[in-house]
């Protein structure tokens, strides 16, 4: 991987100012989107350096976080040989990506409070694992992992530690991005899909030491972030007020839903959440899921997931949507 020479696009070969571009076999007509996008997303990264407090060479941008996850497997793992550690339950994409890349998964459990079991995590794969995935706040449970335990693992684990912070903007804890200076084996994933409300644009971010970012950039397809996404995200990053308002509203709605769900008779337990969803243990999750679907309300049935017996995962919606959900649940 270190020896790989990446594809060089026309935009890589020539970077200066010019007025006649006859180098990339583009069509000169239809002028809004006829040119290839910037393969290095320079303006977008410039905007992100301000928002995230990192330098441009510590940022990788992918077609969703999912692209970054896939590339990390392809860079750091040997198919058919290597193992990664994915404490369960968590986001399913790590495991799918491991399977696609023919990588073995060691799956220690989180504790019953969905926090890290440091001993079990380090004991998995006998110290031979290449990567460790931690998701904080964790999906589907919603809780933050303990910061002290994450730091213990960052110090003790002999491989890449990926911390997925897809939901960090809904949480009171600060990001691990400022800790990149101390840990060369740390990769922090974030996304525009949740707090920023831009899931349809597909923009995921990986923050890491510049050596890791360089590898990600070598392996990615040259034009992985399209022009429209680069433009719209750039504009959004310059007006964060709307995002911040929506996040505050969703947090307030989360707190209201926690309170109100506790007095619903089919609800057995609402797990603490620092994300934009709640894990809720029901009397009979399968049947409640189906009754809600009949009324046009779709939640996520997680009852087959380890430690999530009889649990539904409910995304926080608008106040009106949350009211609809509550009134349906009260009348079941
Ligand atoms: C939603 C989510 C993502 C976002 O993935 P994108 O591909 O960026 O949309 C990443 N990680 C977790 C844990 C998620 O729940």
Short mmCIF file of N, CA, C and O in Angstrom, two decimals, residues 28-122:
data_model
loop_
_atom_site.label_atom_id
_atom_site.label_comp_id
_atom_site.label_asym_id
_atom_site.label_seq_id
_atom_site.Cartn_x
_atom_site.Cartn_y
_atom_site.Cartn_z
N UNK A 28 -17.45 20.83 -23.41
CA UNK A 28 -17.34 22.26 -23.08
C UNK A 28 -18.69 22.94 -22.91
O UNK A 28 -18.75 24.09 -22.46
N UNK A 29 -19.80 22.25 -23.24
CA UNK A 29 -21.13 22.87 -23.16
C UNK A 29 -21.82 22.51 -21.85
O UNK A 29 -21.33 21.72 -21.07
N UNK A 30 -23.01 23.09 -21.63
CA UNK A 30 -23.82 22.74 -20.46
C UNK A 30 -23.06 23.07 -19.19
O UNK A 30 -22.79 22.22 -18.34
N UNK A 31 -22.77 24.35 -18.97
CA UNK A 31 -21.61 24.70 -18.17
C UNK A 31 -21.70 24.61 -16.65
O UNK A 31 -20.71 24.83 -15.99
N UNK A 32 -22.86 24.24 -16.04
CA UNK A 32 -22.86 24.15 -14.57
C UNK A 32 -22.08 22.94 -14.05
O UNK A 32 -21.36 23.05 -13.06
N UNK A 33 -22.26 21.81 -14.68
CA UNK A 33 -21.68 20.56 -14.14
C UNK A 33 -20.85 19.81 -15.17
O UNK A 33 -20.67 18.61 -15.05
N UNK A 34 -20.33 20.51 -16.17
CA UNK A 34 -19.59 19.79 -17.21
C UNK A 34 -18.17 19.44 -16.81
O UNK A 34 -17.54 18.58 -17.42
N UNK A 35 -17.66 20.07 -15.76
CA UNK A 35 -16.28 19.81 -15.33
C UNK A 35 -16.24 18.77 -14.21
O UNK A 35 -17.15 18.70 -13.38
N UNK A 36 -15.18 18.00 -14.16
CA UNK A 36 -14.98 17.08 -13.05
C UNK A 36 -14.81 17.87 -11.75
O UNK A 36 -14.28 18.99 -11.76
N UNK A 37 -15.22 17.28 -10.63
CA UNK A 37 -15.04 17.98 -9.35
C UNK A 37 -13.58 17.98 -8.93
O UNK A 37 -12.78 17.20 -9.44
N UNK A 38 -13.24 18.84 -7.96
CA UNK A 38 -11.90 18.85 -7.38
C UNK A 38 -11.67 17.50 -6.66
O UNK A 38 -12.35 17.20 -5.68
N UNK A 39 -10.71 16.69 -7.12
CA UNK A 39 -10.50 15.38 -6.49
C UNK A 39 -10.00 15.49 -5.05
O UNK A 39 -10.14 14.55 -4.28
N UNK A 40 -9.45 16.65 -4.68
CA UNK A 40 -8.94 16.81 -3.31
C UNK A 40 -9.86 17.67 -2.44
O UNK A 40 -9.54 17.94 -1.29
N UNK A 41 -10.97 18.13 -2.99
CA UNK A 41 -12.00 18.89 -2.24
C UNK A 41 -11.37 20.00 -1.40
O UNK A 41 -11.64 20.15 -0.21
N UNK A 42 -10.50 20.81 -2.04
CA UNK A 42 -9.71 21.77 -1.26
C UNK A 42 -10.56 22.81 -0.53
O UNK A 42 -10.32 23.10 0.64
N UNK A 43 -11.55 23.39 -1.25
CA UNK A 43 -12.34 24.45 -0.61
C UNK A 43 -13.15 23.89 0.56
O UNK A 43 -13.26 24.51 1.62
N UNK A 44 -13.70 22.70 0.32
CA UNK A 44 -14.50 22.07 1.37
C UNK A 44 -13.64 21.78 2.60
O UNK A 44 -14.03 22.05 3.74
N UNK A 45 -12.45 21.27 2.37
CA UNK A 45 -11.55 20.98 3.51
C UNK A 45 -11.13 22.27 4.21
O UNK A 45 -10.97 22.30 5.42
N UNK A 46 -10.94 23.33 3.42
CA UNK A 46 -10.61 24.62 4.01
C UNK A 46 -11.70 25.04 5.00
O UNK A 46 -11.43 25.44 6.14
N UNK A 47 -12.96 24.92 4.56
CA UNK A 47 -14.08 25.26 5.45
C UNK A 47 -14.09 24.36 6.67
O UNK A 47 -14.38 24.80 7.79
N UNK A 48 -13.76 23.09 6.49
CA UNK A 48 -13.78 22.14 7.61
C UNK A 48 -12.66 22.40 8.61
O UNK A 48 -12.84 22.13 9.80
N UNK A 49 -11.52 22.92 8.15
CA UNK A 49 -10.45 23.20 9.10
C UNK A 49 -10.94 24.18 10.17
O UNK A 49 -10.60 24.05 11.34
N UNK A 50 -11.75 25.15 9.74
CA UNK A 50 -12.30 26.13 10.69
C UNK A 50 -13.32 25.48 11.62
O UNK A 50 -13.26 25.63 12.84
N UNK A 51 -14.25 24.73 11.04
CA UNK A 51 -15.33 24.14 11.85
C UNK A 51 -14.79 23.09 12.82
O UNK A 51 -15.24 22.99 13.96
N UNK A 52 -13.81 22.29 12.38
CA UNK A 52 -13.36 21.15 13.17
C UNK A 52 -12.02 21.38 13.89
O UNK A 52 -11.61 20.54 14.70
N UNK A 53 -11.31 22.46 13.56
CA UNK A 53 -10.05 22.74 14.23
C UNK A 53 -8.94 21.74 13.91
O UNK A 53 -8.16 21.38 14.79
N UNK A 54 -8.90 21.26 12.69
CA UNK A 54 -7.79 20.38 12.26
C UNK A 54 -7.23 20.95 10.96
O UNK A 54 -7.87 21.76 10.30
N UNK A 55 -6.03 20.51 10.57
CA UNK A 55 -5.51 21.01 9.31
C UNK A 55 -5.99 20.12 8.16
O UNK A 55 -6.41 18.98 8.36
N UNK A 56 -5.93 20.69 6.94
CA UNK A 56 -6.46 20.00 5.76
C UNK A 56 -5.85 18.62 5.56
O UNK A 56 -6.54 17.70 5.10
N UNK A 57 -4.57 18.45 5.92
CA UNK A 57 -3.94 17.15 5.69
C UNK A 57 -4.30 16.11 6.75
O UNK A 57 -3.81 14.99 6.74
N UNK A 58 -5.19 16.49 7.67
CA UNK A 58 -5.73 15.51 8.63
C UNK A 58 -7.18 15.13 8.31
O UNK A 58 -7.86 14.51 9.12
N UNK A 59 -7.66 15.56 7.12
CA UNK A 59 -9.06 15.31 6.76
C UNK A 59 -9.14 14.44 5.51
O UNK A 59 -8.53 14.75 4.49
N UNK A 60 -9.92 13.37 5.59
CA UNK A 60 -10.30 12.60 4.40
C UNK A 60 -11.82 12.73 4.23
O UNK A 60 -12.56 12.62 5.20
N UNK A 61 -12.26 12.95 2.99
CA UNK A 61 -13.71 13.01 2.73
C UNK A 61 -14.13 11.83 1.86
O UNK A 61 -13.47 11.51 0.86
N UNK A 62 -15.21 11.19 2.28
CA UNK A 62 -15.69 10.00 1.56
C UNK A 62 -17.15 10.12 1.19
O UNK A 62 -17.88 10.98 1.69
N UNK A 63 -17.57 9.23 0.29
CA UNK A 63 -18.96 9.13 -0.13
C UNK A 63 -19.75 8.47 1.01
O UNK A 63 -20.09 7.29 0.95
N UNK A 64 -19.98 9.24 2.07
CA UNK A 64 -20.50 8.71 3.32
C UNK A 64 -19.37 8.12 4.15
O UNK A 64 -18.29 7.84 3.63
N UNK A 65 -19.63 7.95 5.47
CA UNK A 65 -18.63 7.30 6.33
C UNK A 65 -18.36 5.89 5.83
O UNK A 65 -17.27 5.35 6.04
N UNK A 66 -19.37 5.31 5.20
CA UNK A 66 -19.23 3.93 4.74
C UNK A 66 -18.05 3.77 3.80
O UNK A 66 -17.38 2.73 3.81
N UNK A 67 -17.77 4.76 2.98
CA UNK A 67 -16.62 4.65 2.08
C UNK A 67 -15.31 4.65 2.90
O UNK A 67 -14.41 3.86 2.62
N UNK A 68 -15.24 5.50 3.92
CA UNK A 68 -14.03 5.54 4.75
C UNK A 68 -13.83 4.19 5.45
O UNK A 68 -12.71 3.68 5.53
N UNK A 69 -14.92 3.60 5.95
CA UNK A 69 -14.83 2.32 6.64
C UNK A 69 -14.27 1.26 5.69
O UNK A 69 -13.33 0.52 6.02
N UNK A 70 -14.80 1.20 4.48
CA UNK A 70 -14.34 0.21 3.50
C UNK A 70 -12.86 0.43 3.17
O UNK A 70 -12.07 -0.53 3.13
N UNK A 71 -12.47 1.67 2.97
CA UNK A 71 -11.07 1.95 2.61
C UNK A 71 -10.13 1.57 3.75
O UNK A 71 -9.02 1.10 3.51
N UNK A 72 -10.56 1.79 5.00
CA UNK A 72 -9.71 1.43 6.14
C UNK A 72 -9.42 -0.08 6.14
O UNK A 72 -8.29 -0.51 6.37
N UNK A 73 -10.47 -0.88 5.86
CA UNK A 73 -10.25 -2.34 5.76
C UNK A 73 -9.26 -2.65 4.65
O UNK A 73 -8.36 -3.47 4.81
N UNK A 74 -9.41 -2.00 3.50
CA UNK A 74 -8.56 -2.33 2.37
C UNK A 74 -7.13 -1.88 2.60
O UNK A 74 -6.20 -2.49 2.07
N UNK A 75 -6.94 -0.84 3.38
CA UNK A 75 -5.58 -0.34 3.64
C UNK A 75 -4.89 -1.15 4.74
O UNK A 75 -3.73 -1.54 4.60
N UNK A 76 -5.60 -1.41 5.83
CA UNK A 76 -4.92 -1.95 7.02
C UNK A 76 -5.06 -3.46 7.20
O UNK A 76 -4.44 -4.02 8.10
N UNK A 77 -5.89 -4.11 6.38
CA UNK A 77 -6.10 -5.55 6.59
C UNK A 77 -5.80 -6.35 5.33
O UNK A 77 -6.05 -5.90 4.22
N UNK A 78 -5.31 -7.55 5.55
CA UNK A 78 -5.02 -8.50 4.48
C UNK A 78 -6.20 -9.49 4.39
O UNK A 78 -6.45 -10.22 5.34
N UNK A 79 -6.90 -9.52 3.25
CA UNK A 79 -8.07 -10.43 3.12
C UNK A 79 -7.67 -11.88 3.39
O UNK A 79 -6.60 -12.32 2.97
N UNK A 80 -8.53 -12.60 4.12
CA UNK A 80 -8.28 -14.01 4.38
C UNK A 80 -7.25 -14.25 5.47
O UNK A 80 -6.98 -15.39 5.82
N UNK A 81 -6.65 -13.19 6.00
CA UNK A 81 -5.61 -13.37 7.01
C UNK A 81 -5.89 -12.64 8.31
O UNK A 81 -5.68 -13.16 9.40
N UNK A 82 -6.36 -11.39 8.19
CA UNK A 82 -6.39 -10.51 9.35
C UNK A 82 -7.74 -10.51 10.08
O UNK A 82 -8.76 -10.94 9.55
N UNK A 83 -7.67 -9.98 11.32
CA UNK A 83 -8.84 -9.92 12.20
C UNK A 83 -9.01 -8.49 12.71
O UNK A 83 -8.03 -7.78 12.92
N UNK A 84 -10.26 -8.07 12.88
CA UNK A 84 -10.55 -6.80 13.54
C UNK A 84 -11.46 -7.06 14.72
O UNK A 84 -12.13 -8.09 14.78
N UNK A 85 -11.49 -6.12 15.66
CA UNK A 85 -12.34 -6.27 16.86
C UNK A 85 -13.51 -5.29 16.77
O UNK A 85 -13.30 -4.08 16.59
N UNK A 86 -14.71 -5.83 16.89
CA UNK A 86 -15.92 -4.99 16.83
C UNK A 86 -16.81 -5.34 18.03
O UNK A 86 -17.59 -6.29 17.98
N UNK A 87 -16.65 -4.60 19.17
CA UNK A 87 -17.49 -4.89 20.34
C UNK A 87 -18.98 -4.73 19.99
O UNK A 87 -19.35 -3.78 19.31
N UNK A 88 -19.79 -5.67 20.50
CA UNK A 88 -21.20 -5.73 20.13
C UNK A 88 -22.11 -5.42 21.31
O UNK A 88 -21.75 -5.73 22.43
N UNK A 89 -23.31 -4.85 21.07
CA UNK A 89 -23.87 -4.52 19.77
C UNK A 89 -23.42 -3.16 19.28
O UNK A 89 -23.20 -2.25 20.08
N UNK A 90 -23.31 -3.01 17.96
CA UNK A 90 -22.97 -1.70 17.40
C UNK A 90 -23.45 -1.60 15.96
O UNK A 90 -24.15 -2.49 15.46
N UNK A 91 -23.06 -0.53 15.31
CA UNK A 91 -23.42 -0.25 13.92
C UNK A 91 -23.04 -1.44 13.03
O UNK A 91 -21.89 -1.89 13.05
N UNK A 92 -24.00 -1.94 12.25
CA UNK A 92 -23.79 -3.16 11.49
C UNK A 92 -22.82 -3.05 10.32
O UNK A 92 -22.30 -4.05 9.83
N UNK A 93 -22.55 -1.82 9.89
CA UNK A 93 -21.76 -1.65 8.67
C UNK A 93 -20.31 -2.11 8.84
O UNK A 93 -19.69 -2.54 7.86
N UNK A 94 -19.76 -2.02 10.07
CA UNK A 94 -18.37 -2.46 10.25
C UNK A 94 -18.24 -3.94 9.89
O UNK A 94 -17.30 -4.35 9.21
N UNK A 95 -19.21 -4.71 10.39
CA UNK A 95 -19.18 -6.16 10.17
C UNK A 95 -19.40 -6.50 8.70
O UNK A 95 -18.74 -7.38 8.15
N UNK A 96 -20.33 -5.79 8.06
CA UNK A 96 -20.60 -6.02 6.64
C UNK A 96 -19.35 -5.69 5.82
O UNK A 96 -18.94 -6.45 4.93
N UNK A 97 -18.73 -4.57 6.14
CA UNK A 97 -17.54 -4.16 5.42
C UNK A 97 -16.41 -5.17 5.63
O UNK A 97 -15.65 -5.48 4.69
N UNK A 98 -16.30 -5.69 6.86
CA UNK A 98 -15.30 -6.73 7.13
C UNK A 98 -15.57 -7.96 6.27
O UNK A 98 -14.66 -8.50 5.64
N UNK A 99 -16.84 -8.38 6.19
CA UNK A 99 -17.19 -9.57 5.40
C UNK A 99 -16.89 -9.34 3.92
O UNK A 99 -16.33 -10.21 3.25
N UNK A 100 -17.24 -8.17 3.40
CA UNK A 100 -16.97 -7.86 1.98
C UNK A 100 -15.48 -7.96 1.70
O UNK A 100 -15.07 -8.40 0.62
N UNK A 101 -14.67 -7.56 2.67
CA UNK A 101 -13.22 -7.57 2.47
C UNK A 101 -12.56 -8.86 2.97
O UNK A 101 -11.33 -8.95 3.00
N UNK A 102 -13.41 -9.85 3.33
CA UNK A 102 -12.90 -11.16 3.77
C UNK A 102 -11.95 -11.04 4.98
O UNK A 102 -10.86 -11.60 5.01
N UNK A 103 -12.40 -10.27 5.97
CA UNK A 103 -11.65 -10.07 7.20
C UNK A 103 -12.42 -10.71 8.36
O UNK A 103 -13.63 -10.54 8.46
N UNK A 104 -11.73 -11.42 9.22
CA UNK A 104 -12.37 -12.07 10.36
C UNK A 104 -12.73 -11.03 11.42
O UNK A 104 -11.97 -10.09 11.65
N UNK A 105 -13.89 -11.24 12.07
CA UNK A 105 -14.32 -10.32 13.12
C UNK A 105 -14.29 -11.02 14.47
O UNK A 105 -14.87 -12.09 14.64
N UNK A 106 -13.60 -10.42 15.45
CA UNK A 106 -13.71 -10.84 16.83
C UNK A 106 -14.75 -9.92 17.46
O UNK A 106 -14.67 -8.70 17.31
N UNK A 107 -15.76 -10.51 18.16
CA UNK A 107 -16.90 -9.72 18.60
C UNK A 107 -17.12 -9.83 20.10
O UNK A 107 -18.08 -10.45 20.56
N UNK A 108 -16.23 -9.22 20.93
CA UNK A 108 -16.49 -9.22 22.37
C UNK A 108 -17.75 -8.42 22.65
O UNK A 108 -18.16 -7.62 21.81
N UNK A 109 -18.33 -8.64 23.82
CA UNK A 109 -19.55 -7.88 24.14
C UNK A 109 -19.23 -6.60 24.86
O UNK A 109 -18.28 -6.52 25.64
N UNK A 110 -20.07 -5.61 24.63
CA UNK A 110 -20.10 -4.46 25.53
C UNK A 110 -20.72 -4.94 26.84
O UNK A 110 -21.30 -6.03 26.90
N UNK A 111 -20.64 -4.13 27.89
CA UNK A 111 -21.29 -4.50 29.15
C UNK A 111 -22.80 -4.36 28.98
O UNK A 111 -23.28 -3.85 27.97
N UNK A 112 -23.55 -4.76 30.02
CA UNK A 112 -25.01 -4.64 29.90
C UNK A 112 -25.45 -3.18 29.88
O UNK A 112 -26.55 -2.86 29.45
N UNK A 113 -24.57 -2.26 30.32
CA UNK A 113 -24.86 -0.82 30.17
C UNK A 113 -24.31 -0.30 28.85
O UNK A 113 -24.24 0.90 28.62
N UNK A 114 -23.92 -1.22 27.95
CA UNK A 114 -23.41 -0.89 26.62
C UNK A 114 -22.12 -0.07 26.67
O UNK A 114 -21.86 0.75 25.80
N UNK A 115 -21.31 -0.29 27.73
CA UNK A 115 -20.01 0.39 27.77
C UNK A 115 -18.91 -0.63 27.45
O UNK A 115 -19.15 -1.83 27.36
N UNK A 116 -17.69 -0.13 27.30
CA UNK A 116 -16.56 -0.97 26.93
C UNK A 116 -16.16 -1.88 28.09
O UNK A 116 -16.08 -1.43 29.23
N UNK A 117 -15.91 -3.15 27.77
CA UNK A 117 -15.26 -4.06 28.70
C UNK A 117 -13.80 -4.14 28.24
O UNK A 117 -13.48 -4.84 27.29
N UNK A 118 -12.94 -3.37 28.91
CA UNK A 118 -11.56 -3.20 28.43
C UNK A 118 -10.84 -4.55 28.32
O UNK A 118 -10.20 -4.87 27.31
N UNK A 119 -11.02 -5.36 29.38
CA UNK A 119 -10.30 -6.65 29.40
C UNK A 119 -10.75 -7.55 28.25
O UNK A 119 -9.93 -8.08 27.48
N UNK A 120 -12.07 -7.69 28.09
CA UNK A 120 -12.59 -8.56 27.02
C UNK A 120 -12.19 -8.04 25.65
O UNK A 120 -11.90 -8.81 24.73
N UNK A 121 -12.16 -6.71 25.50
CA UNK A 121 -11.83 -6.13 24.20
C UNK A 121 -10.37 -6.42 23.84
O UNK A 121 -10.07 -6.84 22.72
N UNK A 122 -9.47 -6.22 24.82
CA UNK A 122 -8.05 -6.45 24.53
C UNK A 122 -7.74 -7.95 24.38
O UNK A 122 -6.84 -8.33 23.63
#
